[in-house]
PDB file of C-alpha atoms in Angstrom:
ATOM      1  CA  GLU A 629       0.000   0.000   0.000  1.00 62.00           C
ATOM      2  CA  ALA A 630       1.438   3.370  -1.026  1.00 80.00           C
ATOM      3  CA  GLY A 631       1.836   5.888   1.753  1.00 92.00           C
ATOM      4  CA  VAL A 632       0.981   9.562   1.944  1.00 96.00           C
ATOM      5  CA  ALA A 633       2.935  11.491  -0.692  1.00 96.00           C
ATOM      6  CA  GLN A 634       4.032  15.089  -0.296  1.00 97.00           C
ATOM      7  CA  SER A 635       5.934  17.488  -2.506  1.00 96.00           C
ATOM      8  CA  PRO A 636       8.187  19.292  -2.549  1.00 97.00           C
ATOM      9  CA  ARG A 637      10.316  17.822   0.221  1.00 96.00           C
ATOM     10  CA  TYR A 638      12.204  21.073   0.769  1.00 96.00           C
ATOM     11  CA  LYS A 639      11.482  24.677  -0.084  1.00 97.00           C
ATOM     12  CA  ILE A 640      13.422  27.851   0.598  1.00 97.00           C
ATOM     13  CA  ILE A 641      11.759  31.213  -0.036  1.00 97.00           C
ATOM     14  CA  GLU A 642      12.138  34.801   1.030  1.00 97.00           C
ATOM     15  CA  LYS A 643       9.645  36.473   3.325  1.00 96.00           C
ATOM     16  CA  ARG A 644       6.598  37.908   1.609  1.00 96.00           C
ATOM     17  CA  GLN A 645       6.832  35.328  -1.190  1.00 97.00           C
ATOM     18  CA  SER A 646       4.153  32.702  -1.782  1.00 97.00           C
ATOM     19  CA  VAL A 647       4.503  28.950  -1.531  1.00 97.00           C
ATOM     20  CA  ALA A 648       2.290  25.907  -2.092  1.00 97.00           C
ATOM     21  CA  PHE A 649       2.540  22.346  -0.835  1.00 97.00           C
ATOM     22  CA  TRP A 650       0.858  19.305  -2.299  1.00 97.00           C
ATOM     23  CA  CYS A 651      -0.392  16.142  -0.613  1.00 97.00           C
ATOM     24  CA  ASN A 652      -1.733  12.898  -2.017  1.00 96.00           C
ATOM     25  CA  PRO A 653      -3.307  10.795   0.738  1.00 96.00           C
ATOM     26  CA  ILE A 654      -3.570   7.029   0.945  1.00 95.00           C
ATOM     27  CA  SER A 655      -6.186   5.784  -1.495  1.00 93.00           C
ATOM     28  CA  GLY A 656      -9.614   5.542   0.105  1.00 91.00           C
ATOM     29  CA  HIS A 657      -8.799   7.702   3.134  1.00 93.00           C
ATOM     30  CA  ALA A 658     -11.607  10.195   3.524  1.00 92.00           C
ATOM     31  CA  THR A 659      -9.955  12.332   6.184  1.00 94.00           C
ATOM     32  CA  LEU A 660      -6.941  14.507   5.432  1.00 96.00           C
ATOM     33  CA  TYR A 661      -4.972  16.705   7.812  1.00 96.00           C
ATOM     34  CA  TRP A 662      -2.319  19.394   7.503  1.00 97.00           C
ATOM     35  CA  TYR A 663       0.004  19.905  10.463  1.00 97.00           C
ATOM     36  CA  GLN A 664       2.705  22.475  11.132  1.00 97.00           C
ATOM     37  CA  GLN A 665       5.725  21.286  13.109  1.00 95.00           C
ATOM     38  CA  ILE A 666       8.054  24.018  14.267  1.00 94.00           C
ATOM     39  CA  LEU A 667      11.552  22.927  15.303  1.00 91.00           C
ATOM     40  CA  GLY A 668      11.540  21.503  18.837  1.00 88.00           C
ATOM     41  CA  GLN A 669       7.754  21.236  19.010  1.00 90.00           C
ATOM     42  CA  GLY A 670       5.166  18.610  18.255  1.00 92.00           C
ATOM     43  CA  PRO A 671       2.948  18.784  15.170  1.00 94.00           C
ATOM     44  CA  LYS A 672       0.070  21.259  15.447  1.00 94.00           C
ATOM     45  CA  LEU A 673      -3.112  20.748  13.438  1.00 94.00           C
ATOM     46  CA  LEU A 674      -3.797  23.475  10.879  1.00 96.00           C
ATOM     47  CA  ILE A 675      -6.793  22.044   9.056  1.00 96.00           C
ATOM     48  CA  GLN A 676      -8.794  18.829   8.793  1.00 95.00           C
ATOM     49  CA  PHE A 677     -10.845  17.757   5.767  1.00 94.00           C
ATOM     50  CA  GLN A 678     -13.503  15.096   5.587  1.00 92.00           C
ATOM     51  CA  ASN A 679     -13.708  14.298   1.868  1.00 89.00           C
ATOM     52  CA  ASN A 680     -13.716  17.811   0.348  1.00 86.00           C
ATOM     53  CA  GLY A 681     -15.331  19.556   3.311  1.00 92.00           C
ATOM     54  CA  VAL A 682     -13.503  21.365   6.124  1.00 93.00           C
ATOM     55  CA  VAL A 683     -14.062  19.815   9.562  1.00 91.00           C
ATOM     56  CA  ASP A 684     -11.709  21.982  11.620  1.00 91.00           C
ATOM     57  CA  ASP A 685      -9.661  24.996  10.577  1.00 93.00           C
ATOM     58  CA  SER A 686      -9.690  26.798  13.906  1.00 91.00           C
ATOM     59  CA  GLN A 687      -5.883  26.992  14.092  1.00 91.00           C
ATOM     60  CA  LEU A 688      -5.290  27.996  10.495  1.00 95.00           C
ATOM     61  CA  PRO A 689      -4.019  31.602  10.168  1.00 94.00           C
ATOM     62  CA  LYS A 690      -6.574  32.465   7.539  1.00 93.00           C
ATOM     63  CA  ASP A 691      -5.094  35.842   6.688  1.00 95.00           C
ATOM     64  CA  ARG A 692      -2.173  34.125   4.990  1.00 97.00           C
ATOM     65  CA  PHE A 693      -2.843  30.368   4.901  1.00 97.00           C
ATOM     66  CA  SER A 694      -5.358  28.597   2.680  1.00 97.00           C
ATOM     67  CA  ALA A 695      -6.016  24.964   1.863  1.00 97.00           C
ATOM     68  CA  GLU A 696      -8.270  23.108  -0.484  1.00 95.00           C
ATOM     69  CA  ARG A 697      -9.220  19.555  -1.330  1.00 94.00           C
ATOM     70  CA  LEU A 698     -11.404  20.080  -4.355  1.00 81.00           C
ATOM     71  CA  LYS A 699     -12.133  16.502  -5.429  1.00 85.00           C
ATOM     72  CA  GLY A 700     -11.833  14.919  -2.000  1.00 83.00           C
ATOM     73  CA  VAL A 701      -8.477  13.356  -2.809  1.00 91.00           C
ATOM     74  CA  ASP A 702      -5.364  15.533  -3.259  1.00 95.00           C
ATOM     75  CA  SER A 703      -4.907  18.669  -1.228  1.00 97.00           C
ATOM     76  CA  THR A 704      -2.845  21.831  -1.481  1.00 97.00           C
ATOM     77  CA  LEU A 705      -1.773  24.162   1.328  1.00 98.00           C
ATOM     78  CA  LYS A 706      -0.751  27.694   0.393  1.00 98.00           C
ATOM     79  CA  ILE A 707       0.974  30.454   2.313  1.00 97.00           C
ATOM     80  CA  GLN A 708       0.736  33.977   0.912  1.00 96.00           C
ATOM     81  CA  PRO A 709       2.677  36.001   1.950  1.00 96.00           C
ATOM     82  CA  ALA A 710       5.153  33.974   4.004  1.00 97.00           C
ATOM     83  CA  LYS A 711       6.668  35.243   7.238  1.00 97.00           C
ATOM     84  CA  LEU A 712       9.880  34.198   8.972  1.00 97.00           C
ATOM     85  CA  GLU A 713       7.897  32.386  11.677  1.00 96.00           C
ATOM     86  CA  ASP A 714       6.332  30.104   9.041  1.00 97.00           C
ATOM     87  CA  SER A 715       9.620  28.183   8.831  1.00 97.00           C
ATOM     88  CA  ALA A 716       8.614  24.661   9.811  1.00 97.00           C
ATOM     89  CA  VAL A 717       7.915  21.178   8.514  1.00 96.00           C
ATOM     90  CA  TYR A 718       4.435  20.881   7.042  1.00 98.00           C
ATOM     91  CA  LEU A 719       3.043  17.401   7.489  1.00 97.00           C
ATOM     92  CA  CYS A 720       0.106  15.901   5.684  1.00 97.00           C
ATOM     93  CA  ALA A 721      -1.717  12.914   7.164  1.00 96.00           C
ATOM     94  CA  SER A 722      -4.712  10.834   6.166  1.00 95.00           C
ATOM     95  CA  SER A 723      -6.928   8.394   7.998  1.00 92.00           C
ATOM     96  CA  LEU A 724      -9.776   5.963   7.547  1.00 88.00           C
ATOM     97  CA  GLY A 725     -10.337   5.315  11.257  1.00 82.00           C
ATOM     98  CA  ASP A 726      -8.480   6.365  14.379  1.00 79.00           C
ATOM     99  CA  GLU A 727      -4.939   5.911  13.093  1.00 85.00           C
ATOM    100  CA  GLN A 728      -3.411   8.764  11.127  1.00 90.00           C
ATOM    101  CA  PHE A 729      -0.757   7.993   8.536  1.00 93.00           C
ATOM    102  CA  PHE A 730       1.762  10.755   7.939  1.00 95.00           C
ATOM    103  CA  GLY A 731       3.679  11.766   4.871  1.00 96.00           C
ATOM    104  CA  PRO A 732       7.387  12.694   5.002  1.00 95.00           C
ATOM    105  CA  GLY A 733       6.627  16.391   5.236  1.00 96.00           C
ATOM    106  CA  THR A 734       7.805  19.507   3.434  1.00 97.00           C
ATOM    107  CA  ARG A 735      10.520  21.486   5.186  1.00 96.00           C
ATOM    108  CA  LEU A 736       9.960  25.197   4.559  1.00 98.00           C
ATOM    109  CA  THR A 737      12.653  27.755   5.270  1.00 97.00           C
ATOM    110  CA  VAL A 738      11.671  31.416   5.057  1.00 97.00           C
ATOM    111  CA  LEU A 739      14.641  33.802   4.811  1.00 96.00           C
TER     112      LEU A 739
ATOM    113  CA  ASP B 751      -1.463  26.279  25.998  1.00 69.00           C
ATOM    114  CA  GLN B 752       0.227  22.877  25.772  1.00 83.00           C
ATOM    115  CA  GLN B 753      -2.396  20.241  26.559  1.00 93.00           C
ATOM    116  CA  VAL B 754       0.009  17.330  26.111  1.00 96.00           C
ATOM    117  CA  LYS B 755       3.423  17.546  27.722  1.00 95.00           C
ATOM    118  CA  GLN B 756       6.556  15.496  27.440  1.00 96.00           C
ATOM    119  CA  ASN B 757       8.910  16.945  30.007  1.00 93.00           C
ATOM    120  CA  SER B 758      11.977  14.933  29.063  1.00 95.00           C
ATOM    121  CA  PRO B 759      13.443  16.164  25.782  1.00 94.00           C
ATOM    122  CA  SER B 760      15.904  13.272  25.656  1.00 96.00           C
ATOM    123  CA  LEU B 761      16.607   9.850  27.120  1.00 97.00           C
ATOM    124  CA  SER B 762      19.590   7.512  26.743  1.00 97.00           C
ATOM    125  CA  VAL B 763      19.336   3.807  27.504  1.00 98.00           C
ATOM    126  CA  GLN B 764      21.669   0.840  27.122  1.00 98.00           C
ATOM    127  CA  GLU B 765      20.687  -1.791  24.593  1.00 97.00           C
ATOM    128  CA  GLY B 766      18.695  -4.572  26.218  1.00 97.00           C
ATOM    129  CA  ARG B 767      17.445  -2.398  29.076  1.00 97.00           C
ATOM    130  CA  ILE B 768      13.998  -0.876  29.493  1.00 98.00           C
ATOM    131  CA  SER B 769      13.145   2.541  28.034  1.00 98.00           C
ATOM    132  CA  ILE B 770      10.369   4.466  29.772  1.00 98.00           C
ATOM    133  CA  LEU B 771       8.966   7.544  28.084  1.00 98.00           C
ATOM    134  CA  ASN B 772       6.494   9.711  29.962  1.00 98.00           C
ATOM    135  CA  CYS B 773       3.646  11.967  28.947  1.00 97.00           C
ATOM    136  CA  ASP B 774       1.226  14.155  30.907  1.00 97.00           C
ATOM    137  CA  TYR B 775      -1.982  15.784  29.738  1.00 97.00           C
ATOM    138  CA  THR B 776      -4.297  18.426  31.107  1.00 96.00           C
ATOM    139  CA  ASN B 777      -7.561  17.948  29.201  1.00 93.00           C
ATOM    140  CA  SER B 778      -9.832  15.500  31.039  1.00 93.00           C
ATOM    141  CA  MET B 779     -11.912  15.118  27.850  1.00 93.00           C
ATOM    142  CA  PHE B 780      -9.124  13.221  26.082  1.00 94.00           C
ATOM    143  CA  ASP B 781     -10.243   9.633  25.569  1.00 93.00           C
ATOM    144  CA  TYR B 782      -7.727   8.222  23.122  1.00 94.00           C
ATOM    145  CA  PHE B 783      -3.966   8.290  23.381  1.00 95.00           C
ATOM    146  CA  LEU B 784      -1.289   7.368  20.894  1.00 95.00           C
ATOM    147  CA  TRP B 785       2.465   7.125  20.604  1.00 97.00           C
ATOM    148  CA  TYR B 786       4.205   7.992  17.365  1.00 96.00           C
ATOM    149  CA  LYS B 787       7.816   7.351  16.442  1.00 97.00           C
ATOM    150  CA  LYS B 788       9.718   9.686  14.132  1.00 94.00           C
ATOM    151  CA  TYR B 789      12.987   9.163  12.312  1.00 94.00           C
ATOM    152  CA  PRO B 790      14.849  12.131  10.773  1.00 89.00           C
ATOM    153  CA  ALA B 791      13.422  13.352   7.455  1.00 86.00           C
ATOM    154  CA  GLU B 792      10.383  11.096   7.801  1.00 90.00           C
ATOM    155  CA  GLY B 793       6.862  11.688   9.021  1.00 92.00           C
ATOM    156  CA  PRO B 794       5.720  10.262  12.354  1.00 94.00           C
ATOM    157  CA  THR B 795       4.654   6.620  12.258  1.00 94.00           C
ATOM    158  CA  PHE B 796       2.030   5.141  14.545  1.00 93.00           C
ATOM    159  CA  LEU B 797       3.403   2.885  17.235  1.00 96.00           C
ATOM    160  CA  ILE B 798       0.721   2.006  19.777  1.00 96.00           C
ATOM    161  CA  SER B 799      -2.496   3.434  21.208  1.00 94.00           C
ATOM    162  CA  ILE B 800      -4.763   3.100  24.202  1.00 96.00           C
ATOM    163  CA  SER B 801      -8.372   3.979  24.855  1.00 94.00           C
ATOM    164  CA  SER B 802      -9.372   5.645  28.112  1.00 94.00           C
ATOM    165  CA  ILE B 803     -11.394   2.565  29.080  1.00 95.00           C
ATOM    166  CA  LYS B 804      -8.154   0.615  29.460  1.00 96.00           C
ATOM    167  CA  ASP B 805      -5.091   1.111  31.631  1.00 96.00           C
ATOM    168  CA  LYS B 806      -2.649  -1.007  29.663  1.00 97.00           C
ATOM    169  CA  ASN B 807      -2.066  -2.053  26.089  1.00 97.00           C
ATOM    170  CA  GLU B 808       0.761  -4.276  24.953  1.00 97.00           C
ATOM    171  CA  ASP B 809       2.174  -4.943  21.504  1.00 96.00           C
ATOM    172  CA  GLY B 810       5.345  -6.972  21.406  1.00 97.00           C
ATOM    173  CA  ARG B 811       8.159  -5.028  23.045  1.00 97.00           C
ATOM    174  CA  PHE B 812       5.957  -1.950  23.465  1.00 98.00           C
ATOM    175  CA  THR B 813       3.518  -1.379  26.317  1.00 98.00           C
ATOM    176  CA  VAL B 814       1.547   1.762  27.034  1.00 98.00           C
ATOM    177  CA  PHE B 815       0.195   2.448  30.518  1.00 98.00           C
ATOM    178  CA  LEU B 816      -2.548   4.968  31.237  1.00 98.00           C
ATOM    179  CA  ASN B 817      -3.233   6.504  34.659  1.00 97.00           C
ATOM    180  CA  LYS B 818      -6.370   8.598  34.202  1.00 96.00           C
ATOM    181  CA  SER B 819      -6.469   9.936  37.733  1.00 96.00           C
ATOM    182  CA  ALA B 820      -2.949  11.304  37.328  1.00 97.00           C
ATOM    183  CA  LYS B 821      -3.523  12.284  33.676  1.00 97.00           C
ATOM    184  CA  HIS B 822      -0.331  10.445  32.860  1.00 97.00           C
ATOM    185  CA  LEU B 823       0.702   7.841  30.348  1.00 97.00           C
ATOM    186  CA  SER B 824       3.952   6.092  29.688  1.00 98.00           C
ATOM    187  CA  LEU B 825       5.507   3.992  26.973  1.00 98.00           C
ATOM    188  CA  HIS B 826       7.729   1.079  27.952  1.00 98.00           C
ATOM    189  CA  ILE B 827      10.083  -0.498  25.467  1.00 98.00           C
ATOM    190  CA  VAL B 828      11.723  -3.705  26.571  1.00 97.00           C
ATOM    191  CA  PRO B 829      14.248  -4.798  25.585  1.00 97.00           C
ATOM    192  CA  SER B 830      15.444  -1.618  23.916  1.00 98.00           C
ATOM    193  CA  GLN B 831      17.242  -1.973  20.586  1.00 97.00           C
ATOM    194  CA  PRO B 832      19.472   0.478  18.687  1.00 96.00           C
ATOM    195  CA  GLY B 833      16.820   0.672  15.961  1.00 96.00           C
ATOM    196  CA  ASP B 834      14.453   2.159  18.536  1.00 97.00           C
ATOM    197  CA  SER B 835      16.541   5.345  18.548  1.00 97.00           C
ATOM    198  CA  ALA B 836      14.133   8.044  17.328  1.00 97.00           C
ATOM    199  CA  VAL B 837      11.945  10.876  18.564  1.00 96.00           C
ATOM    200  CA  TYR B 838       8.792   9.647  20.282  1.00 98.00           C
ATOM    201  CA  PHE B 839       5.658  11.797  20.332  1.00 97.00           C
ATOM    202  CA  CYS B 840       2.742  11.322  22.649  1.00 97.00           C
ATOM    203  CA  ALA B 841      -0.636  12.422  21.237  1.00 95.00           C
ATOM    204  CA  ALA B 842      -4.186  12.601  22.535  1.00 95.00           C
ATOM    205  CA  SER B 843      -7.641  13.212  21.153  1.00 92.00           C
ATOM    206  CA  ALA B 844     -11.144  13.845  22.479  1.00 89.00           C
ATOM    207  CA  GLY B 845     -13.743  12.071  20.365  1.00 76.00           C
ATOM    208  CA  ALA B 846     -12.894  13.513  16.945  1.00 64.00           C
ATOM    209  CA  ASN B 847      -9.668  12.751  15.173  1.00 64.00           C
ATOM    210  CA  ASN B 848      -8.020  16.056  16.069  1.00 81.00           C
ATOM    211  CA  LEU B 849      -4.736  15.036  17.679  1.00 89.00           C
ATOM    212  CA  PHE B 850      -2.819  17.134  20.178  1.00 93.00           C
ATOM    213  CA  PHE B 851       0.864  16.281  20.238  1.00 95.00           C
ATOM    214  CA  GLY B 852       3.532  16.624  22.888  1.00 96.00           C
ATOM    215  CA  THR B 853       6.918  18.132  22.108  1.00 95.00           C
ATOM    216  CA  GLY B 854       8.639  14.760  21.768  1.00 96.00           C
ATOM    217  CA  THR B 855      11.359  12.809  23.556  1.00 97.00           C
ATOM    218  CA  ARG B 856      14.521  11.834  21.702  1.00 97.00           C
ATOM    219  CA  LEU B 857      15.447   8.275  22.652  1.00 98.00           C
ATOM    220  CA  THR B 858      18.987   7.057  22.087  1.00 98.00           C
ATOM    221  CA  VAL B 859      19.683   3.371  22.592  1.00 97.00           C
ATOM    222  CA  ILE B 860      23.383   2.788  23.110  1.00 97.00           C
ATOM    223  CA  PRO B 861      24.739  -0.501  21.706  1.00 94.00           C
TER     224      PRO B 861
END
């Protein structure tokens, strides 16, 4: 069974630039999550989708972050414009039941 | 406000001995607890979980203990192996799949 795929694996941008991350969940997983993991901290949920609907986006900084899952499969997370404090690993996860399966993450560095 | 806490950032154990990783939580509504293991440049992988109706769950060398009155759980690995060296995250959820993670404990198993 293929795991959760994410791209790119690494991204370096300057502050105020825009960036987008892509996630392809495990086939058949209805629930998809985006997490932000800042160095030295645990992952923090940004947004949760159930199929193509948003279940929880209470911790998403909506002035600069957006996410979509148009066809209920792949998802993109965008940051526009980026700030220095957005430097982190962005993890995508998917689930069918209680267990969440994580992708390798995208490491974003904002200079 | 950190609802899940791992107060030991690191732990070193000799191969063959027991590793004990600790986790405390503050939210009494949490009813499902998980441990994830993370290698560098990879996403977290699920290790073991426990429901709040139990106080112990065992899977091979891994056992998780839950003390609800103390709002404390621990992960025991015995015997520890060098391949167990990784960062271990404790996570908890209340009903829905929204996971709250601790800050992680880096385990080093010395051959």
